[in-house]
C-alpha positions as a printed Julia matrix, in Angstrom:
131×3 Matrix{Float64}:
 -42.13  -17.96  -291.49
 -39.66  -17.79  -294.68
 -41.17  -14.28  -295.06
 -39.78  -13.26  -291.68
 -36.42  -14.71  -292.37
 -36.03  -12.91  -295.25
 -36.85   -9.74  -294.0
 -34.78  -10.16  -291.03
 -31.78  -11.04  -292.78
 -32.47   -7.93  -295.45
 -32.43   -5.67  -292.44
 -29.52   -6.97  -290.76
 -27.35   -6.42  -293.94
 -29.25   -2.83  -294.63
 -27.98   -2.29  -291.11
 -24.71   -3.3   -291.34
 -24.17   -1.95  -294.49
 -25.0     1.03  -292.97
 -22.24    0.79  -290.02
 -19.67   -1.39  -291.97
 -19.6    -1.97  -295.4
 -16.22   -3.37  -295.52
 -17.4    -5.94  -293.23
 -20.33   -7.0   -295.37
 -18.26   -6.91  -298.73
 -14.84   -9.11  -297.04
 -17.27  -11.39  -295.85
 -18.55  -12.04  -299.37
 -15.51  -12.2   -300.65
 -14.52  -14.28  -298.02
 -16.76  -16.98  -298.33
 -16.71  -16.81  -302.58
 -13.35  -17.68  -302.42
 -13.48  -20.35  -300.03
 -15.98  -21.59  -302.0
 -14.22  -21.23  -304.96
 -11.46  -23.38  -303.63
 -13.7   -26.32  -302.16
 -15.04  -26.59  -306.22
 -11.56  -26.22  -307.87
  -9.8   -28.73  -305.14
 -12.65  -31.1   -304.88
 -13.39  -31.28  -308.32
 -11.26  -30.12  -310.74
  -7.5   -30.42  -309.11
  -7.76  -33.64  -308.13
  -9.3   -34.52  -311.49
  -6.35  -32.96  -313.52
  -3.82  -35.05  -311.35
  -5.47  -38.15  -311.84
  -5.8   -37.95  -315.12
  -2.3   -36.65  -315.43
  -0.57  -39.48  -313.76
  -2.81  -42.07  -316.05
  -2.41  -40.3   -319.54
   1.52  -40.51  -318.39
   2.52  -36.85  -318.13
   5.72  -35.99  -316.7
   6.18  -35.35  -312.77
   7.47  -31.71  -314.12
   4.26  -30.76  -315.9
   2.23  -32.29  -312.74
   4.49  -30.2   -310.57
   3.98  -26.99  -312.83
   0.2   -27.22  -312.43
   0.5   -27.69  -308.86
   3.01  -24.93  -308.5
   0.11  -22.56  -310.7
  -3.31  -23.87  -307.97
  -0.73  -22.94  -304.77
   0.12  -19.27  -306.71
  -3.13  -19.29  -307.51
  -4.79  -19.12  -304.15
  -2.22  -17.5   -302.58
  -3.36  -14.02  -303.14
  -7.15  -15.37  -301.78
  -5.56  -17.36  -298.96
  -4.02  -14.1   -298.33
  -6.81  -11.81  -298.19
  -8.91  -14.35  -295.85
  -6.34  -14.45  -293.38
  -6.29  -11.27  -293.42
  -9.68  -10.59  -293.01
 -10.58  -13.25  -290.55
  -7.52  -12.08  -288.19
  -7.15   -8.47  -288.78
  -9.6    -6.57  -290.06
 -12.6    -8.59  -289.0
 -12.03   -8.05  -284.87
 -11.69   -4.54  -285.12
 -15.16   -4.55  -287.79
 -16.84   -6.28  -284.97
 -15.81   -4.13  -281.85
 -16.94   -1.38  -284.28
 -20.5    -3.16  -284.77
 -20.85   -4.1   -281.46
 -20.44    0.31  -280.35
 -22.74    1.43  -282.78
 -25.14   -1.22  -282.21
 -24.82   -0.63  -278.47
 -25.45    3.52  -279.37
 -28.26    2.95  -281.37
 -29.77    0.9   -278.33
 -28.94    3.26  -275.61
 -30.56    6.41  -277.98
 -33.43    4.23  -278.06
 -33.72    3.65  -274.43
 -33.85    7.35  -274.13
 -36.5     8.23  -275.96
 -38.89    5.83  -274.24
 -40.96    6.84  -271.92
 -40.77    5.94  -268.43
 -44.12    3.98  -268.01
 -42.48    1.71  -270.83
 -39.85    0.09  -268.3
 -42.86   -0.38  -265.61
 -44.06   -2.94  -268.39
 -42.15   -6.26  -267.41
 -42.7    -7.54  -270.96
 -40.92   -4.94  -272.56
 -38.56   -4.62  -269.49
 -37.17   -8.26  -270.17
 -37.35   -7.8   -274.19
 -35.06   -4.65  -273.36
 -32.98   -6.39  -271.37
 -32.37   -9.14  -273.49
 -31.54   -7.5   -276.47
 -28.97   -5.5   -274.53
 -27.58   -8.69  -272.89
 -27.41  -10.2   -276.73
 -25.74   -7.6   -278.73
């Protein structure tokens, strides 16, 4: 079963590596730097105010640092907006066509008996409804 996942998933990013790299590179990046935030903000900004405010350092040092963490992320905040809104439709619509094309050039090279099969009818059908 894990097997299967694995080599599912490893042909699903061969394959869109193959159509879209972009898409497969701003995702990883995408979800590194959200992840990235979670850990600093979670852990390690909220434990430099709190330890701030109780070893008594001034609000102007606790506003530099938070003034840094908001520069910071702004760049990565930046980019993922940018990729979730922008860049990441048209990647899709661009998936979805050659996706669609490699289906249709498959459906041509079958031979007719094929589609007299109701098992591989529905499969066919399916996977064209899906993508």
């Amino acid at each position: 079963m894990k097997a299967d996942y694995f080599r599912n998933n490893g042909y699903i990013l061969k394959l869109l590596w193959k159509i879209k790299k972009g898409c497969v590179i701003g995702g990883l990046l995408h979800s590194s730097f959200n992840y990235v935030a979670w850990i600093f903000y979670d852990i390690l900004f909220i434990k430099y105010l709190v330890e701030s405010m109780e070893q008594g350092r001034s609000f102007e040092h606790i506003m530099a640092f938070i003034v840094l963490a908001m520069l910071g992320f702004a760049i990565p905040n930046i980019f993922s907006v940018w990729y979730q809104h922008v860049y990441k439709p048209k990647a899709e619509a661009d998936i979805f066509e050659a996706i669609h094309t490699m289906l249709f050039d498959k459906a041509t090279h079958v031979e007719l008996e094929c589609y007299e099969n109701v098992e591989f009818y529905n499969r066919f059908t399916l996977a064209m409804k899906d993508c």
